[in-house]
Amino acid sequence: MKYLGSPLFTVFLVFLLSSCASSTVNKNGLNIMSESDYQATVDKWTDYIEEYNGLNNTVSIKATLLNPEMATAQLDQNARIFQWDHNTFDTEKKKLENNLNQQTEVFVSFFSPERKWDDLHKSKTLWKVFLDVNGQRFEGKATKIKLLPREIQSLYHYHTSFASPYIISFPVSARTVDNKPARLTFTGAIGSASLNFGK
């Protein structure tokens, strides 16, 4: 017991505690990513652009690529928010893995002072949205998210009530996109804007 007060023991204890700082346990005993690590992962896979015509802002776009790393982190965040138990987590994880095999998704927070330009989800939208990865281009389909801003902010802290939230889906497995630089491009008569992930 004489080692308990030694400097070496103190250093070991600090190291042990710090190594556990990246995970936490939810109320149902599920070991999940810490909140701070989740936010860091969001920041890692998010890009932002503002386009102007002279001094006038035309569009502001923030987007997060839901590649396997980001999507898995989001699974942990949902487990924290909704206090999932092990069974619910396992069920949701299987759904996620199937989704990742089928497609790649990007969350987009889209703002334009011209309301008519904010129409990504419409069949006759003013925009085309493409994902370029590994020398291939895929066209996306946007779905508007019908949740309260507060609900969306629990997953994407940068989203505001002034912007419209979308999920854009691309017909390529997220496994294919994983660990490769990807570019998200919005283009149309109004202009063109590109965001980059995994630079």
mmCIF file with all atom_site columns, C-alpha atoms in Angstrom:
data_model
loop_
_atom_site.group_PDB
_atom_site.id
_atom_site.type_symbol
_atom_site.label_atom_id
_atom_site.label_alt_id
_atom_site.label_comp_id
_atom_site.label_asym_id
_atom_site.label_entity_id
_atom_site.label_seq_id
_atom_site.pdbx_PDB_ins_code
_atom_site.Cartn_x
_atom_site.Cartn_y
_atom_site.Cartn_z
_atom_site.occupancy
_atom_site.B_iso_or_equiv
_atom_site.pdbx_formal_charge
_atom_site.auth_seq_id
_atom_site.auth_comp_id
_atom_site.auth_asym_id
_atom_site.auth_atom_id
_atom_site.pdbx_PDB_model_num
ATOM 1   C CA . MET A 1 1   ? 0.000   0.000  0.000   1.00 0.00 ? 1   MET A CA 1
ATOM 2   C CA . LYS A 1 2   ? 3.043   2.292  0.292   1.00 0.00 ? 2   LYS A CA 1
ATOM 3   C CA . TYR A 1 3   ? 2.880   2.831  -3.508  1.00 0.00 ? 3   TYR A CA 1
ATOM 4   C CA . LEU A 1 4   ? -0.462  4.665  -3.281  1.00 0.00 ? 4   LEU A CA 1
ATOM 5   C CA . GLY A 1 5   ? 1.181   7.981  -2.405  1.00 0.00 ? 5   GLY A CA 1
ATOM 6   C CA . SER A 1 6   ? 4.123   7.694  -4.786  1.00 0.00 ? 6   SER A CA 1
ATOM 7   C CA . PRO A 1 7   ? 4.514   10.019 -7.802  1.00 0.00 ? 7   PRO A CA 1
ATOM 8   C CA . LEU A 1 8   ? 4.663   6.995  -10.118 1.00 0.00 ? 8   LEU A CA 1
ATOM 9   C CA . PHE A 1 9   ? 1.262   5.791  -8.916  1.00 0.00 ? 9   PHE A CA 1
ATOM 10  C CA . THR A 1 10  ? -0.199  9.286  -9.396  1.00 0.00 ? 10  THR A CA 1
ATOM 11  C CA . VAL A 1 11  ? 1.091   9.426  -12.995 1.00 0.00 ? 11  VAL A CA 1
ATOM 12  C CA . PHE A 1 12  ? -0.334  5.948  -13.657 1.00 0.00 ? 12  PHE A CA 1
ATOM 13  C CA . LEU A 1 13  ? -3.727  6.943  -12.219 1.00 0.00 ? 13  LEU A CA 1
ATOM 14  C CA . VAL A 1 14  ? -3.889  10.127 -14.339 1.00 0.00 ? 14  VAL A CA 1
ATOM 15  C CA . PHE A 1 15  ? -2.974  8.123  -17.450 1.00 0.00 ? 15  PHE A CA 1
ATOM 16  C CA . LEU A 1 16  ? -5.608  5.494  -16.671 1.00 0.00 ? 16  LEU A CA 1
ATOM 17  C CA . LEU A 1 17  ? -8.341  8.081  -16.143 1.00 0.00 ? 17  LEU A CA 1
ATOM 18  C CA . SER A 1 18  ? -7.403  10.087 -19.241 1.00 0.00 ? 18  SER A CA 1
ATOM 19  C CA . SER A 1 19  ? -7.453  6.969  -21.409 1.00 0.00 ? 19  SER A CA 1
ATOM 20  C CA . CYS A 1 20  ? -11.086 6.448  -20.429 1.00 0.00 ? 20  CYS A CA 1
ATOM 21  C CA . ALA A 1 21  ? -12.080 10.051 -21.184 1.00 0.00 ? 21  ALA A CA 1
ATOM 22  C CA . SER A 1 22  ? -13.102 9.279  -24.772 1.00 0.00 ? 22  SER A CA 1
ATOM 23  C CA . SER A 1 23  ? -16.021 7.087  -23.760 1.00 0.00 ? 23  SER A CA 1
ATOM 24  C CA . THR A 1 24  ? -18.873 7.218  -21.306 1.00 0.00 ? 24  THR A CA 1
ATOM 25  C CA . VAL A 1 25  ? -21.692 4.997  -20.081 1.00 0.00 ? 25  VAL A CA 1
ATOM 26  C CA . ASN A 1 26  ? -25.343 5.868  -20.635 1.00 0.00 ? 26  ASN A CA 1
ATOM 27  C CA . LYS A 1 27  ? -28.088 5.277  -18.059 1.00 0.00 ? 27  LYS A CA 1
ATOM 28  C CA . ASN A 1 28  ? -28.627 1.721  -19.319 1.00 0.00 ? 28  ASN A CA 1
ATOM 29  C CA . GLY A 1 29  ? -24.979 0.717  -18.963 1.00 0.00 ? 29  GLY A CA 1
ATOM 30  C CA . LEU A 1 30  ? -24.090 1.101  -22.635 1.00 0.00 ? 30  LEU A CA 1
ATOM 31  C CA . ASN A 1 31  ? -20.495 2.136  -23.323 1.00 0.00 ? 31  ASN A CA 1
ATOM 32  C CA . ILE A 1 32  ? -20.620 4.976  -25.891 1.00 0.00 ? 32  ILE A CA 1
ATOM 33  C CA . MET A 1 33  ? -18.491 7.789  -27.306 1.00 0.00 ? 33  MET A CA 1
ATOM 34  C CA . SER A 1 34  ? -18.211 10.875 -25.110 1.00 0.00 ? 34  SER A CA 1
ATOM 35  C CA . GLU A 1 35  ? -20.149 14.014 -26.031 1.00 0.00 ? 35  GLU A CA 1
ATOM 36  C CA . SER A 1 36  ? -16.948 15.979 -26.677 1.00 0.00 ? 36  SER A CA 1
ATOM 37  C CA . ASP A 1 37  ? -15.571 13.279 -28.986 1.00 0.00 ? 37  ASP A CA 1
ATOM 38  C CA . TYR A 1 38  ? -18.885 13.200 -30.852 1.00 0.00 ? 38  TYR A CA 1
ATOM 39  C CA . GLN A 1 39  ? -18.722 16.962 -31.453 1.00 0.00 ? 39  GLN A CA 1
ATOM 40  C CA . ALA A 1 40  ? -15.100 16.630 -32.595 1.00 0.00 ? 40  ALA A CA 1
ATOM 41  C CA . THR A 1 41  ? -16.141 13.950 -35.101 1.00 0.00 ? 41  THR A CA 1
ATOM 42  C CA . VAL A 1 42  ? -18.917 16.203 -36.437 1.00 0.00 ? 42  VAL A CA 1
ATOM 43  C CA . ASP A 1 43  ? -16.384 19.006 -36.903 1.00 0.00 ? 43  ASP A CA 1
ATOM 44  C CA . LYS A 1 44  ? -13.949 16.633 -38.626 1.00 0.00 ? 44  LYS A CA 1
ATOM 45  C CA . TRP A 1 45  ? -16.484 15.627 -41.296 1.00 0.00 ? 45  TRP A CA 1
ATOM 46  C CA . THR A 1 46  ? -18.173 19.016 -41.772 1.00 0.00 ? 46  THR A CA 1
ATOM 47  C CA . ASP A 1 47  ? -17.438 21.749 -44.290 1.00 0.00 ? 47  ASP A CA 1
ATOM 48  C CA . TYR A 1 48  ? -18.961 25.187 -44.793 1.00 0.00 ? 48  TYR A CA 1
ATOM 49  C CA . ILE A 1 49  ? -19.267 27.689 -47.608 1.00 0.00 ? 49  ILE A CA 1
ATOM 50  C CA . GLU A 1 50  ? -20.920 31.071 -48.196 1.00 0.00 ? 50  GLU A CA 1
ATOM 51  C CA . GLU A 1 51  ? -21.503 32.357 -51.718 1.00 0.00 ? 51  GLU A CA 1
ATOM 52  C CA . TYR A 1 52  ? -21.985 36.039 -52.555 1.00 0.00 ? 52  TYR A CA 1
ATOM 53  C CA . ASN A 1 53  ? -23.144 38.065 -55.540 1.00 0.00 ? 53  ASN A CA 1
ATOM 54  C CA . GLY A 1 54  ? -21.285 41.302 -54.895 1.00 0.00 ? 54  GLY A CA 1
ATOM 55  C CA . LEU A 1 55  ? -22.097 42.177 -51.282 1.00 0.00 ? 55  LEU A CA 1
ATOM 56  C CA . ASN A 1 56  ? -25.251 40.057 -51.216 1.00 0.00 ? 56  ASN A CA 1
ATOM 57  C CA . ASN A 1 57  ? -25.227 36.554 -49.756 1.00 0.00 ? 57  ASN A CA 1
ATOM 58  C CA . THR A 1 58  ? -26.818 34.074 -52.164 1.00 0.00 ? 58  THR A CA 1
ATOM 59  C CA . VAL A 1 59  ? -26.431 30.820 -50.190 1.00 0.00 ? 59  VAL A CA 1
ATOM 60  C CA . SER A 1 60  ? -24.826 29.533 -47.003 1.00 0.00 ? 60  SER A CA 1
ATOM 61  C CA . ILE A 1 61  ? -24.291 25.799 -46.780 1.00 0.00 ? 61  ILE A CA 1
ATOM 62  C CA . LYS A 1 62  ? -22.962 23.633 -43.967 1.00 0.00 ? 62  LYS A CA 1
ATOM 63  C CA . ALA A 1 63  ? -22.772 19.898 -44.543 1.00 0.00 ? 63  ALA A CA 1
ATOM 64  C CA . THR A 1 64  ? -21.632 16.755 -42.727 1.00 0.00 ? 64  THR A CA 1
ATOM 65  C CA . LEU A 1 65  ? -20.613 13.608 -44.589 1.00 0.00 ? 65  LEU A CA 1
ATOM 66  C CA . LEU A 1 66  ? -22.198 10.572 -42.906 1.00 0.00 ? 66  LEU A CA 1
ATOM 67  C CA . ASN A 1 67  ? -19.401 8.143  -43.691 1.00 0.00 ? 67  ASN A CA 1
ATOM 68  C CA . PRO A 1 68  ? -18.961 5.053  -41.461 1.00 0.00 ? 68  PRO A CA 1
ATOM 69  C CA . GLU A 1 69  ? -16.939 6.951  -38.827 1.00 0.00 ? 69  GLU A CA 1
ATOM 70  C CA . MET A 1 70  ? -19.461 9.794  -38.582 1.00 0.00 ? 70  MET A CA 1
ATOM 71  C CA . ALA A 1 71  ? -22.523 7.541  -38.768 1.00 0.00 ? 71  ALA A CA 1
ATOM 72  C CA . THR A 1 72  ? -21.164 5.275  -36.009 1.00 0.00 ? 72  THR A CA 1
ATOM 73  C CA . ALA A 1 73  ? -20.477 8.299  -33.818 1.00 0.00 ? 73  ALA A CA 1
ATOM 74  C CA . GLN A 1 74  ? -24.043 9.451  -34.441 1.00 0.00 ? 74  GLN A CA 1
ATOM 75  C CA . LEU A 1 75  ? -25.332 6.049  -33.343 1.00 0.00 ? 75  LEU A CA 1
ATOM 76  C CA . ASP A 1 76  ? -23.625 6.617  -29.983 1.00 0.00 ? 76  ASP A CA 1
ATOM 77  C CA . GLN A 1 77  ? -25.044 10.131 -29.766 1.00 0.00 ? 77  GLN A CA 1
ATOM 78  C CA . ASN A 1 78  ? -28.565 8.813  -30.325 1.00 0.00 ? 78  ASN A CA 1
ATOM 79  C CA . ALA A 1 79  ? -27.953 6.148  -27.678 1.00 0.00 ? 79  ALA A CA 1
ATOM 80  C CA . ARG A 1 80  ? -27.101 8.959  -25.249 1.00 0.00 ? 80  ARG A CA 1
ATOM 81  C CA . ILE A 1 81  ? -30.051 11.191 -26.201 1.00 0.00 ? 81  ILE A CA 1
ATOM 82  C CA . PHE A 1 82  ? -32.688 8.450  -26.177 1.00 0.00 ? 82  PHE A CA 1
ATOM 83  C CA . GLN A 1 83  ? -31.078 6.331  -23.419 1.00 0.00 ? 83  GLN A CA 1
ATOM 84  C CA . TRP A 1 84  ? -31.088 3.160  -25.515 1.00 0.00 ? 84  TRP A CA 1
ATOM 85  C CA . ASP A 1 85  ? -30.517 -0.206 -23.910 1.00 0.00 ? 85  ASP A CA 1
ATOM 86  C CA . HIS A 1 86  ? -28.253 -2.873 -25.432 1.00 0.00 ? 86  HIS A CA 1
ATOM 87  C CA . ASN A 1 87  ? -31.049 -4.489 -27.464 1.00 0.00 ? 87  ASN A CA 1
ATOM 88  C CA . THR A 1 88  ? -32.187 -1.205 -29.021 1.00 0.00 ? 88  THR A CA 1
ATOM 89  C CA . PHE A 1 89  ? -28.586 -0.240 -29.764 1.00 0.00 ? 89  PHE A CA 1
ATOM 90  C CA . ASP A 1 90  ? -27.908 -3.574 -31.490 1.00 0.00 ? 90  ASP A CA 1
ATOM 91  C CA . THR A 1 91  ? -31.104 -3.246 -33.575 1.00 0.00 ? 91  THR A CA 1
ATOM 92  C CA . GLU A 1 92  ? -30.237 0.300  -34.635 1.00 0.00 ? 92  GLU A CA 1
ATOM 93  C CA . LYS A 1 93  ? -26.656 -0.714 -35.398 1.00 0.00 ? 93  LYS A CA 1
ATOM 94  C CA . LYS A 1 94  ? -27.864 -3.418 -37.798 1.00 0.00 ? 94  LYS A CA 1
ATOM 95  C CA . LYS A 1 95  ? -30.111 -0.885 -39.544 1.00 0.00 ? 95  LYS A CA 1
ATOM 96  C CA . LEU A 1 96  ? -27.188 1.509  -39.806 1.00 0.00 ? 96  LEU A CA 1
ATOM 97  C CA . GLU A 1 97  ? -24.845 -1.117 -41.264 1.00 0.00 ? 97  GLU A CA 1
ATOM 98  C CA . ASN A 1 98  ? -27.441 -2.025 -43.894 1.00 0.00 ? 98  ASN A CA 1
ATOM 99  C CA . ASN A 1 99  ? -27.913 1.665  -44.767 1.00 0.00 ? 99  ASN A CA 1
ATOM 100 C CA . LEU A 1 100 ? -24.144 2.224  -45.053 1.00 0.00 ? 100 LEU A CA 1
ATOM 101 C CA . ASN A 1 101 ? -23.925 -0.694 -47.490 1.00 0.00 ? 101 ASN A CA 1
ATOM 102 C CA . GLN A 1 102 ? -26.713 0.742  -49.651 1.00 0.00 ? 102 GLN A CA 1
ATOM 103 C CA . GLN A 1 103 ? -25.975 4.463  -49.903 1.00 0.00 ? 103 GLN A CA 1
ATOM 104 C CA . THR A 1 104 ? -24.019 7.497  -48.764 1.00 0.00 ? 104 THR A CA 1
ATOM 105 C CA . GLU A 1 105 ? -25.824 10.307 -46.966 1.00 0.00 ? 105 GLU A CA 1
ATOM 106 C CA . VAL A 1 106 ? -24.898 13.908 -46.276 1.00 0.00 ? 106 VAL A CA 1
ATOM 107 C CA . PHE A 1 107 ? -26.655 16.174 -43.797 1.00 0.00 ? 107 PHE A CA 1
ATOM 108 C CA . VAL A 1 108 ? -27.052 19.702 -45.201 1.00 0.00 ? 108 VAL A CA 1
ATOM 109 C CA . SER A 1 109 ? -28.023 22.899 -43.403 1.00 0.00 ? 109 SER A CA 1
ATOM 110 C CA . PHE A 1 110 ? -29.032 25.191 -46.291 1.00 0.00 ? 110 PHE A CA 1
ATOM 111 C CA . PHE A 1 111 ? -29.796 28.899 -46.108 1.00 0.00 ? 111 PHE A CA 1
ATOM 112 C CA . SER A 1 112 ? -30.650 31.412 -48.797 1.00 0.00 ? 112 SER A CA 1
ATOM 113 C CA . PRO A 1 113 ? -32.215 34.860 -48.273 1.00 0.00 ? 113 PRO A CA 1
ATOM 114 C CA . GLU A 1 114 ? -34.271 34.056 -51.387 1.00 0.00 ? 114 GLU A CA 1
ATOM 115 C CA . ARG A 1 115 ? -36.813 31.520 -50.125 1.00 0.00 ? 115 ARG A CA 1
ATOM 116 C CA . LYS A 1 116 ? -37.571 30.266 -53.648 1.00 0.00 ? 116 LYS A CA 1
ATOM 117 C CA . TRP A 1 117 ? -33.936 29.136 -53.968 1.00 0.00 ? 117 TRP A CA 1
ATOM 118 C CA . ASP A 1 118 ? -34.317 26.859 -50.938 1.00 0.00 ? 118 ASP A CA 1
ATOM 119 C CA . ASP A 1 119 ? -35.991 24.021 -52.838 1.00 0.00 ? 119 ASP A CA 1
ATOM 120 C CA . LEU A 1 120 ? -33.566 21.092 -52.802 1.00 0.00 ? 120 LEU A CA 1
ATOM 121 C CA . HIS A 1 121 ? -36.324 18.591 -52.018 1.00 0.00 ? 121 HIS A CA 1
ATOM 122 C CA . LYS A 1 122 ? -38.664 19.602 -54.850 1.00 0.00 ? 122 LYS A CA 1
ATOM 123 C CA . SER A 1 123 ? -38.923 17.579 -58.061 1.00 0.00 ? 123 SER A CA 1
ATOM 124 C CA . LYS A 1 124 ? -38.244 20.723 -60.129 1.00 0.00 ? 124 LYS A CA 1
ATOM 125 C CA . THR A 1 125 ? -35.505 22.097 -57.907 1.00 0.00 ? 125 THR A CA 1
ATOM 126 C CA . LEU A 1 126 ? -33.209 24.863 -59.138 1.00 0.00 ? 126 LEU A CA 1
ATOM 127 C CA . TRP A 1 127 ? -30.216 22.775 -58.030 1.00 0.00 ? 127 TRP A CA 1
ATOM 128 C CA . LYS A 1 128 ? -28.342 19.645 -58.972 1.00 0.00 ? 128 LYS A CA 1
ATOM 129 C CA . VAL A 1 129 ? -26.301 18.086 -56.168 1.00 0.00 ? 129 VAL A CA 1
ATOM 130 C CA . PHE A 1 130 ? -23.349 15.798 -56.867 1.00 0.00 ? 130 PHE A CA 1
ATOM 131 C CA . LEU A 1 131 ? -20.914 13.790 -54.761 1.00 0.00 ? 131 LEU A CA 1
ATOM 132 C CA . ASP A 1 132 ? -17.495 13.279 -56.359 1.00 0.00 ? 132 ASP A CA 1
ATOM 133 C CA . VAL A 1 133 ? -15.343 10.533 -54.886 1.00 0.00 ? 133 VAL A CA 1
ATOM 134 C CA . ASN A 1 134 ? -12.572 8.318  -56.233 1.00 0.00 ? 134 ASN A CA 1
ATOM 135 C CA . GLY A 1 135 ? -12.977 9.705  -59.770 1.00 0.00 ? 135 GLY A CA 1
ATOM 136 C CA . GLN A 1 136 ? -16.709 9.000  -59.906 1.00 0.00 ? 136 GLN A CA 1
ATOM 137 C CA . ARG A 1 137 ? -19.684 11.377 -59.727 1.00 0.00 ? 137 ARG A CA 1
ATOM 138 C CA . PHE A 1 138 ? -23.045 10.506 -58.162 1.00 0.00 ? 138 PHE A CA 1
ATOM 139 C CA . GLU A 1 139 ? -26.214 12.593 -58.292 1.00 0.00 ? 139 GLU A CA 1
ATOM 140 C CA . GLY A 1 140 ? -28.057 13.066 -55.022 1.00 0.00 ? 140 GLY A CA 1
ATOM 141 C CA . LYS A 1 141 ? -31.670 13.123 -53.939 1.00 0.00 ? 141 LYS A CA 1
ATOM 142 C CA . ALA A 1 142 ? -32.641 15.538 -51.142 1.00 0.00 ? 142 ALA A CA 1
ATOM 143 C CA . THR A 1 143 ? -35.215 14.924 -48.440 1.00 0.00 ? 143 THR A CA 1
ATOM 144 C CA . LYS A 1 144 ? -36.256 17.747 -46.126 1.00 0.00 ? 144 LYS A CA 1
ATOM 145 C CA . ILE A 1 145 ? -36.045 16.808 -42.443 1.00 0.00 ? 145 ILE A CA 1
ATOM 146 C CA . LYS A 1 146 ? -39.214 17.499 -40.468 1.00 0.00 ? 146 LYS A CA 1
ATOM 147 C CA . LEU A 1 147 ? -37.857 17.864 -36.947 1.00 0.00 ? 147 LEU A CA 1
ATOM 148 C CA . LEU A 1 148 ? -37.618 20.771 -34.550 1.00 0.00 ? 148 LEU A CA 1
ATOM 149 C CA . PRO A 1 149 ? -34.374 22.799 -34.767 1.00 0.00 ? 149 PRO A CA 1
ATOM 150 C CA . ARG A 1 150 ? -33.517 21.699 -31.223 1.00 0.00 ? 150 ARG A CA 1
ATOM 151 C CA . GLU A 1 151 ? -33.738 18.036 -32.235 1.00 0.00 ? 151 GLU A CA 1
ATOM 152 C CA . ILE A 1 152 ? -31.458 18.591 -35.215 1.00 0.00 ? 152 ILE A CA 1
ATOM 153 C CA . GLN A 1 153 ? -29.002 20.650 -33.126 1.00 0.00 ? 153 GLN A CA 1
ATOM 154 C CA . SER A 1 154 ? -28.546 17.672 -30.800 1.00 0.00 ? 154 SER A CA 1
ATOM 155 C CA . LEU A 1 155 ? -26.829 15.968 -33.756 1.00 0.00 ? 155 LEU A CA 1
ATOM 156 C CA . TYR A 1 156 ? -25.496 18.969 -35.707 1.00 0.00 ? 156 TYR A CA 1
ATOM 157 C CA . HIS A 1 157 ? -24.636 21.804 -33.320 1.00 0.00 ? 157 HIS A CA 1
ATOM 158 C CA . TYR A 1 158 ? -24.081 24.308 -36.151 1.00 0.00 ? 158 TYR A CA 1
ATOM 159 C CA . HIS A 1 159 ? -27.631 24.140 -37.547 1.00 0.00 ? 159 HIS A CA 1
ATOM 160 C CA . THR A 1 160 ? -29.876 27.153 -36.906 1.00 0.00 ? 160 THR A CA 1
ATOM 161 C CA . SER A 1 161 ? -33.588 27.817 -37.263 1.00 0.00 ? 161 SER A CA 1
ATOM 162 C CA . PHE A 1 162 ? -32.829 30.159 -40.186 1.00 0.00 ? 162 PHE A CA 1
ATOM 163 C CA . ALA A 1 163 ? -31.576 27.270 -42.330 1.00 0.00 ? 163 ALA A CA 1
ATOM 164 C CA . SER A 1 164 ? -33.438 24.311 -43.822 1.00 0.00 ? 164 SER A CA 1
ATOM 165 C CA . PRO A 1 165 ? -32.259 20.807 -42.858 1.00 0.00 ? 165 PRO A CA 1
ATOM 166 C CA . TYR A 1 166 ? -31.856 18.134 -45.535 1.00 0.00 ? 166 TYR A CA 1
ATOM 167 C CA . ILE A 1 167 ? -30.518 14.629 -45.918 1.00 0.00 ? 167 ILE A CA 1
ATOM 168 C CA . ILE A 1 168 ? -29.076 14.091 -49.382 1.00 0.00 ? 168 ILE A CA 1
ATOM 169 C CA . SER A 1 169 ? -28.700 10.457 -50.456 1.00 0.00 ? 169 SER A CA 1
ATOM 170 C CA . PHE A 1 170 ? -26.304 9.183  -53.121 1.00 0.00 ? 170 PHE A CA 1
ATOM 171 C CA . PRO A 1 171 ? -26.428 5.754  -54.809 1.00 0.00 ? 171 PRO A CA 1
ATOM 172 C CA . VAL A 1 172 ? -23.025 4.580  -53.639 1.00 0.00 ? 172 VAL A CA 1
ATOM 173 C CA . SER A 1 173 ? -22.109 2.523  -50.588 1.00 0.00 ? 173 SER A CA 1
ATOM 174 C CA . ALA A 1 174 ? -20.709 4.617  -47.748 1.00 0.00 ? 174 ALA A CA 1
ATOM 175 C CA . ARG A 1 175 ? -18.055 1.905  -47.438 1.00 0.00 ? 175 ARG A CA 1
ATOM 176 C CA . THR A 1 176 ? -16.793 2.938  -50.884 1.00 0.00 ? 176 THR A CA 1
ATOM 177 C CA . VAL A 1 177 ? -16.570 6.575  -49.798 1.00 0.00 ? 177 VAL A CA 1
ATOM 178 C CA . ASP A 1 178 ? -14.865 5.760  -46.501 1.00 0.00 ? 178 ASP A CA 1
ATOM 179 C CA . ASN A 1 179 ? -11.357 7.213  -46.014 1.00 0.00 ? 179 ASN A CA 1
ATOM 180 C CA . LYS A 1 180 ? -11.369 8.911  -49.420 1.00 0.00 ? 180 LYS A CA 1
ATOM 181 C CA . PRO A 1 181 ? -11.532 12.653 -50.164 1.00 0.00 ? 181 PRO A CA 1
ATOM 182 C CA . ALA A 1 182 ? -15.054 13.603 -51.295 1.00 0.00 ? 182 ALA A CA 1
ATOM 183 C CA . ARG A 1 183 ? -16.524 16.751 -52.793 1.00 0.00 ? 183 ARG A CA 1
ATOM 184 C CA . LEU A 1 184 ? -20.164 17.864 -52.513 1.00 0.00 ? 184 LEU A CA 1
ATOM 185 C CA . THR A 1 185 ? -21.225 20.220 -55.325 1.00 0.00 ? 185 THR A CA 1
ATOM 186 C CA . PHE A 1 186 ? -24.373 22.312 -55.646 1.00 0.00 ? 186 PHE A CA 1
ATOM 187 C CA . THR A 1 187 ? -24.853 23.726 -59.120 1.00 0.00 ? 187 THR A CA 1
ATOM 188 C CA . GLY A 1 188 ? -27.579 25.447 -61.116 1.00 0.00 ? 188 GLY A CA 1
ATOM 189 C CA . ALA A 1 189 ? -28.607 28.690 -62.801 1.00 0.00 ? 189 ALA A CA 1
ATOM 190 C CA . ILE A 1 190 ? -28.084 30.578 -59.526 1.00 0.00 ? 190 ILE A CA 1
ATOM 191 C CA . GLY A 1 191 ? -24.462 29.535 -59.237 1.00 0.00 ? 191 GLY A CA 1
ATOM 192 C CA . SER A 1 192 ? -22.180 26.783 -58.021 1.00 0.00 ? 192 SER A CA 1
ATOM 193 C CA . ALA A 1 193 ? -20.716 25.899 -54.620 1.00 0.00 ? 193 ALA A CA 1
ATOM 194 C CA . SER A 1 194 ? -18.500 23.020 -53.487 1.00 0.00 ? 194 SER A CA 1
ATOM 195 C CA . LEU A 1 195 ? -17.663 21.593 -50.071 1.00 0.00 ? 195 LEU A CA 1
ATOM 196 C CA . ASN A 1 196 ? -14.818 19.185 -49.365 1.00 0.00 ? 196 ASN A CA 1
ATOM 197 C CA . PHE A 1 197 ? -14.551 16.334 -46.861 1.00 0.00 ? 197 PHE A CA 1
ATOM 198 C CA . GLY A 1 198 ? -11.475 14.390 -45.805 1.00 0.00 ? 198 GLY A CA 1
ATOM 199 C CA . LYS A 1 199 ? -9.063  16.986 -47.171 1.00 0.00 ? 199 LYS A CA 1
#
